PDB file of C-alpha atoms in Angstrom:
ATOM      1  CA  UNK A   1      76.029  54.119  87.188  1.00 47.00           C
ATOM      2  CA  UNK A   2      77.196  51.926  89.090  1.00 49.00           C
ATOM      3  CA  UNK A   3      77.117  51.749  92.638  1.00 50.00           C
ATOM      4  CA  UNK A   4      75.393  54.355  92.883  1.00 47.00           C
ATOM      5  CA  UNK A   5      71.795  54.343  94.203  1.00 47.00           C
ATOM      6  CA  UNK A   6      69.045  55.573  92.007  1.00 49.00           C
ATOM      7  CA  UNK A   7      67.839  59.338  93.474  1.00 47.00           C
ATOM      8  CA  UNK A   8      70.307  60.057  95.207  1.00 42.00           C
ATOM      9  CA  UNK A   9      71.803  63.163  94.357  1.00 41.00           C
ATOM     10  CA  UNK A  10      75.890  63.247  94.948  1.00 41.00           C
ATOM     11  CA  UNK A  11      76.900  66.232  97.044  1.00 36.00           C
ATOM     12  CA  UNK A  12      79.300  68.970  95.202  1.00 33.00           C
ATOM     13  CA  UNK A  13      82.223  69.717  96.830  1.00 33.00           C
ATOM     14  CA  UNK A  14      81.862  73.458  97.649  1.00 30.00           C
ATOM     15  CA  UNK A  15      85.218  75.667  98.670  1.00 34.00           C
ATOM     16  CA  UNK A  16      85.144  76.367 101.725  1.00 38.00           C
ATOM     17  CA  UNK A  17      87.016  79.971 101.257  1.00 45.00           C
ATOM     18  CA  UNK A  18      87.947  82.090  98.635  1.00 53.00           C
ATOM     19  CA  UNK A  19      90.666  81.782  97.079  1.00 68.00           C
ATOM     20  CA  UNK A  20      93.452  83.653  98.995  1.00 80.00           C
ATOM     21  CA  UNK A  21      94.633  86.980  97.146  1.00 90.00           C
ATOM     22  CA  UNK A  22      97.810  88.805  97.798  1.00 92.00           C
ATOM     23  CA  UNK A  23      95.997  91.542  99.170  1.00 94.00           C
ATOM     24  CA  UNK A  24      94.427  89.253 101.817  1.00 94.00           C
ATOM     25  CA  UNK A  25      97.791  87.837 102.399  1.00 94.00           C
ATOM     26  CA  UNK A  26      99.289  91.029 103.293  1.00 95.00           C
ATOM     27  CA  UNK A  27      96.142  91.968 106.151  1.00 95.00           C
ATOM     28  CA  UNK A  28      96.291  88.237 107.747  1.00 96.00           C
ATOM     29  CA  UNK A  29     100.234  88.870 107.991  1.00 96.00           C
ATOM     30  CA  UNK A  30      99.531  92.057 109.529  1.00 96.00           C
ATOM     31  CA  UNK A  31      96.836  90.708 112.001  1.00 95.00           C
ATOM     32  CA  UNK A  32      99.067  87.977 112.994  1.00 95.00           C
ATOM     33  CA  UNK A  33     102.207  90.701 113.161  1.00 94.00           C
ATOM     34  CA  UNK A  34     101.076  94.034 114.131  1.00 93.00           C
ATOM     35  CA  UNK A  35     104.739  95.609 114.687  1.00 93.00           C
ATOM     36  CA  UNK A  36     104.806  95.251 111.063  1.00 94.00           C
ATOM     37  CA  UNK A  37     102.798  97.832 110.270  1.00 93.00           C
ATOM     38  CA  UNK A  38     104.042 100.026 112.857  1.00 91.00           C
ATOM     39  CA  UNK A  39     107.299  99.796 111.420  1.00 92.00           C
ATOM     40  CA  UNK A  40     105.993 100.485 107.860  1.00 92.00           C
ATOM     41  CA  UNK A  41     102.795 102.195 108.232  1.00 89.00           C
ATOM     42  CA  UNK A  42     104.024 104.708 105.574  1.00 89.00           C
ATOM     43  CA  UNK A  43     104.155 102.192 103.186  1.00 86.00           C
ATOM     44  CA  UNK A  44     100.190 100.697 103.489  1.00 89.00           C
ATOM     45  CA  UNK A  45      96.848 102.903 103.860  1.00 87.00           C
ATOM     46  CA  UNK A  46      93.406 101.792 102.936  1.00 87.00           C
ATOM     47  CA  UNK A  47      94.363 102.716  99.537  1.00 84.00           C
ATOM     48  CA  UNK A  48      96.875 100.586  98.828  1.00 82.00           C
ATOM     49  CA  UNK A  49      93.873  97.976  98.313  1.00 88.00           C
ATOM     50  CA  UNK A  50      91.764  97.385  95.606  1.00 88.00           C
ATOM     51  CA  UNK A  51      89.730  94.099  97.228  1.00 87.00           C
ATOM     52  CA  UNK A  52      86.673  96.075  98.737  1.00 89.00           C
ATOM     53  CA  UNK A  53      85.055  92.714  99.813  1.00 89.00           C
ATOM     54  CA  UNK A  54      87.584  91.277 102.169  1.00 91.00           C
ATOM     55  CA  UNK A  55      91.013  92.657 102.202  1.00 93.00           C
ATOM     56  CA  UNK A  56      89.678  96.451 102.889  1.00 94.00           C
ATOM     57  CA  UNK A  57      87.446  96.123 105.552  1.00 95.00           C
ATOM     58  CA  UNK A  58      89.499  93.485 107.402  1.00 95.00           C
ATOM     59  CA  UNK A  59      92.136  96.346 107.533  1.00 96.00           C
ATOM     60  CA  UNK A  60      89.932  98.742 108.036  1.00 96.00           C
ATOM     61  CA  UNK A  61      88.857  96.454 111.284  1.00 96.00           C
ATOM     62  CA  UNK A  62      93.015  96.081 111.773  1.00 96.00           C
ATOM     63  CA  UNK A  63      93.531  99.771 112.109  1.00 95.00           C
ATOM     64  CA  UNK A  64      90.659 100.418 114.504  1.00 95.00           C
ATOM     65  CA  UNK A  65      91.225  97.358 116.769  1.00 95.00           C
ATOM     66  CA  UNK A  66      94.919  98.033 117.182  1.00 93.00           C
ATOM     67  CA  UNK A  67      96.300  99.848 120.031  1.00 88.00           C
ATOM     68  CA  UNK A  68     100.010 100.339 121.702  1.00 85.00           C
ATOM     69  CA  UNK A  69      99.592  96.932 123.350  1.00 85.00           C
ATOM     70  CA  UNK A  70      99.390  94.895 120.267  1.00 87.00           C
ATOM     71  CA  UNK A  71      95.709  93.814 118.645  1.00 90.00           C
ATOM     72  CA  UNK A  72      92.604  93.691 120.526  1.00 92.00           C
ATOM     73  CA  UNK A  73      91.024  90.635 119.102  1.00 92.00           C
ATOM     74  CA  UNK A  74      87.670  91.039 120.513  1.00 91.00           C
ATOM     75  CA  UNK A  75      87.663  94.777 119.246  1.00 93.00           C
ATOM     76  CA  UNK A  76      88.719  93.307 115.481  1.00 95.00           C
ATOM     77  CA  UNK A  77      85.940  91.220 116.222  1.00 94.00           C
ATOM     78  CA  UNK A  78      83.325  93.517 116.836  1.00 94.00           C
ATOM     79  CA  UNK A  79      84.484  95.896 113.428  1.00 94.00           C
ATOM     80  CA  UNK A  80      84.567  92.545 110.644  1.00 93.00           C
ATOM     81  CA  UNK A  81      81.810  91.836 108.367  1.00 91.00           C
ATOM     82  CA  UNK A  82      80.603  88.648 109.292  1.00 90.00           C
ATOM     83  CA  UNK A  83      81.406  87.108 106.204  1.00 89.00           C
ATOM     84  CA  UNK A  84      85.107  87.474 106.705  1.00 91.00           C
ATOM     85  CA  UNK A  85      84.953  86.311 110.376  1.00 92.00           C
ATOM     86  CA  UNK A  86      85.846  82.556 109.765  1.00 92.00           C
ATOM     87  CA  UNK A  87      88.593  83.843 107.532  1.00 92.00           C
ATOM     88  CA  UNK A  88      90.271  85.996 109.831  1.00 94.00           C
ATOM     89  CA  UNK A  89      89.684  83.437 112.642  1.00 93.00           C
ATOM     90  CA  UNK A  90      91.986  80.879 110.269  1.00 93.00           C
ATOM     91  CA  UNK A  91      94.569  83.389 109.971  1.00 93.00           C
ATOM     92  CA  UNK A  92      94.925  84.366 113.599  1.00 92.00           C
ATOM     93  CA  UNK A  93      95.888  80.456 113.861  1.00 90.00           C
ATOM     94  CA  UNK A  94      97.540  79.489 110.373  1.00 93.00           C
ATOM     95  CA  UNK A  95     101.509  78.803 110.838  1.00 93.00           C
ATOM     96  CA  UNK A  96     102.201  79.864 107.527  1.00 92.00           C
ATOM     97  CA  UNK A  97     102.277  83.445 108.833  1.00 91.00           C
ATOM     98  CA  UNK A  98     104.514  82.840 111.938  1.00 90.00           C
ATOM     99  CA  UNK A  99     107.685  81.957 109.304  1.00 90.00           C
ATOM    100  CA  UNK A 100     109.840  84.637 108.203  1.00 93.00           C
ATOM    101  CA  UNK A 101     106.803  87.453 108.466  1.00 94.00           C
ATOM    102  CA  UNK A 102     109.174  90.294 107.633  1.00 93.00           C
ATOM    103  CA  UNK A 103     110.629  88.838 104.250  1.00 93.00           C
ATOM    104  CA  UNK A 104     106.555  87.434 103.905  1.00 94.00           C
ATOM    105  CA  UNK A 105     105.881  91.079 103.966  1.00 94.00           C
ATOM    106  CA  UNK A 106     108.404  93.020 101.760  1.00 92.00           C
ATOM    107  CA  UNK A 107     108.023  89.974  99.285  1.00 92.00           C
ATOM    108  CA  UNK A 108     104.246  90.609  99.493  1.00 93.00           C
ATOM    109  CA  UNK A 109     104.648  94.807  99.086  1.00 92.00           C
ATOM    110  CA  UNK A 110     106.882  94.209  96.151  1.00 92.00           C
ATOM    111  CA  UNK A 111     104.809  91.990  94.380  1.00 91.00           C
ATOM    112  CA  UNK A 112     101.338  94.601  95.116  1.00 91.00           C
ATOM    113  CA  UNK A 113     103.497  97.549  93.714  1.00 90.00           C
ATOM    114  CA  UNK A 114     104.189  95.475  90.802  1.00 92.00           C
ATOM    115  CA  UNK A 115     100.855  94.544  89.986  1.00 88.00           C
ATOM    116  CA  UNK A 116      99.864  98.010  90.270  1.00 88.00           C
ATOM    117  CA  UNK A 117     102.470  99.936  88.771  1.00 91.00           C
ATOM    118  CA  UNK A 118     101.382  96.897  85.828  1.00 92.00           C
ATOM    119  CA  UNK A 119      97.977  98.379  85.846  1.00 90.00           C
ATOM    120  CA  UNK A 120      98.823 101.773  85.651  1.00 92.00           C
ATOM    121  CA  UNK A 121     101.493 101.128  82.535  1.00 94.00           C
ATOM    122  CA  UNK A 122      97.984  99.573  80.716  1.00 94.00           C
ATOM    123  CA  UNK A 123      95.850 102.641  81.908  1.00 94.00           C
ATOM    124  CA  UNK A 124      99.447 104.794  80.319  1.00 93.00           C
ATOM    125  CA  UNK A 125      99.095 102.899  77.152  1.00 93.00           C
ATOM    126  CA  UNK A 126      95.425 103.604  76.717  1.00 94.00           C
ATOM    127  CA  UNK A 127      95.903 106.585  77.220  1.00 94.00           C
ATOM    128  CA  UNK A 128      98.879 107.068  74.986  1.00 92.00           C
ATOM    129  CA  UNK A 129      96.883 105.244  72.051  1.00 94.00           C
ATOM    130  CA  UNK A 130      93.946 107.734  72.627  1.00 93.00           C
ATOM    131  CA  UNK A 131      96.706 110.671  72.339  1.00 91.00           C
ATOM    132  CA  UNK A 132      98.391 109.578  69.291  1.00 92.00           C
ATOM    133  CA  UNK A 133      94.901 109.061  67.697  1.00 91.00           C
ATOM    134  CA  UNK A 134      93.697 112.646  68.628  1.00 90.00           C
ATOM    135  CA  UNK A 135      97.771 113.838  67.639  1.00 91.00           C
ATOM    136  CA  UNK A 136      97.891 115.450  70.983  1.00 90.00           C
ATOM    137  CA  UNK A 137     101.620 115.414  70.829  1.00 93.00           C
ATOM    138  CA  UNK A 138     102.111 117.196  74.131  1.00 92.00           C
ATOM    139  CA  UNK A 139     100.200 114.712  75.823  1.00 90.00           C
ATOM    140  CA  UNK A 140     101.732 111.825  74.134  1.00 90.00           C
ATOM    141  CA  UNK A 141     105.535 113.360  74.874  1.00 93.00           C
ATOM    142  CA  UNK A 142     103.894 113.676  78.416  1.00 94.00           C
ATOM    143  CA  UNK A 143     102.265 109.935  78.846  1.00 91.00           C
ATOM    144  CA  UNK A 144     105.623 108.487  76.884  1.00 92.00           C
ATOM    145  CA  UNK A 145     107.841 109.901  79.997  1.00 93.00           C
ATOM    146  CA  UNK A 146     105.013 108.762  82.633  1.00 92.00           C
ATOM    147  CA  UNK A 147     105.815 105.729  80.789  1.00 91.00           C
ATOM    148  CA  UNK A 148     109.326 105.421  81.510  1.00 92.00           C
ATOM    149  CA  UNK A 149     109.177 106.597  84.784  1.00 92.00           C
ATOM    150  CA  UNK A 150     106.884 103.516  85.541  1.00 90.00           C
ATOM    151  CA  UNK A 151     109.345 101.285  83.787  1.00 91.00           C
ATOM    152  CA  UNK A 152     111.782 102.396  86.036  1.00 91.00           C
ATOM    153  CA  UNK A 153     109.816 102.068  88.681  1.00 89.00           C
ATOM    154  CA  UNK A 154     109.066  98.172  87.882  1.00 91.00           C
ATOM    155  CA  UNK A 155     113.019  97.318  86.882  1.00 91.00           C
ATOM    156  CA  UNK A 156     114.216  98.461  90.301  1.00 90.00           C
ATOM    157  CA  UNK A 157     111.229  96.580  92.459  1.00 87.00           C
ATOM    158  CA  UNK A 158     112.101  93.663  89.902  1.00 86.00           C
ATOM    159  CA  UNK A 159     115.996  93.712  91.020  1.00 87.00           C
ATOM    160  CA  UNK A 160     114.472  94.373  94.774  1.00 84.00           C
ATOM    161  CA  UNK A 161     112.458  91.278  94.151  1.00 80.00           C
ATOM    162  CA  UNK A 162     115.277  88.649  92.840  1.00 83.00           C
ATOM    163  CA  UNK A 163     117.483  89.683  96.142  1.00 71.00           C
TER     164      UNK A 163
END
């Protein structure tokens, strides 16, 4: 090609993190906001996340590093996985978690009830197929009103959502 020098192999741009899930949004917001899970610890536990890589531990290192005075960074520090270390550092510094954290972090609850009250309609379904196969009527009665409980469920977090 040309200008390009013969054996010289072009360097691939590599990302330089992950792509940042909503799961991982929620922890960084609560790193950089600690009150906020003080104010709503009843809402988020360690299994209220399905990302066992980064998400979980980094909360797992959140809860343990986190006192009445706010959050020890250096403790945090000494409870992360290395690999999530640069990651968190970012976070501690990115503005985009300073704006509005405590519409950031209903809009970010609402959304990871959605997606899981999603996953659990698609486990219902499975299940329901599986029933009507076997004509386990009870069961099917049973998963048809688990059904519309979840549907329920997802129409009023829906409303919640628009405002």
């Amino acid at each position: 090609r040309k200008g390009e020098r013969p054996g010289v192999i072009k360097k691939q741009k590599v990302p330089s993190q992950k792509l940042v899930t909503p799961e991982l949004e929620l922890v960084f917001l609560l790193l950089n906001h600690p009150f906020l899970y003080r104010e709503h610890q009843d809402a988020i536990s360690t299994a209220f996340f399905s990302d066992t890589e980064a998400a979980l531990p980094i909360f797992e290192a959140f809860l343990k590093s986190l006192s009445e005075n706010g959050l020890n960074e250096s403790l945090l520090y000494s409870f992360l996985p290395e690999a999530v270390e640069d990651a968190v550092q970012k976070a501690l510094s990115d503005k985009r978690y300073q704006m509005a954290p405590e519409k950031q972090f209903q809009d970010l609850l609402i959304f990871l009830r959605l997606a899981h009250i999603k996953e659990q309609k698609k486990q219902v379904m499975e299940e329901l197929q599986s029933a009507e196969s076997a004509e386990n009527w009870e069961k099917v009665r049973e998963l048809l009103q688990e059904g519309q409980s979840l549907g329920a469920l997802e129409e009023k977090l829906e409303k919640e959502r628009q405002g």
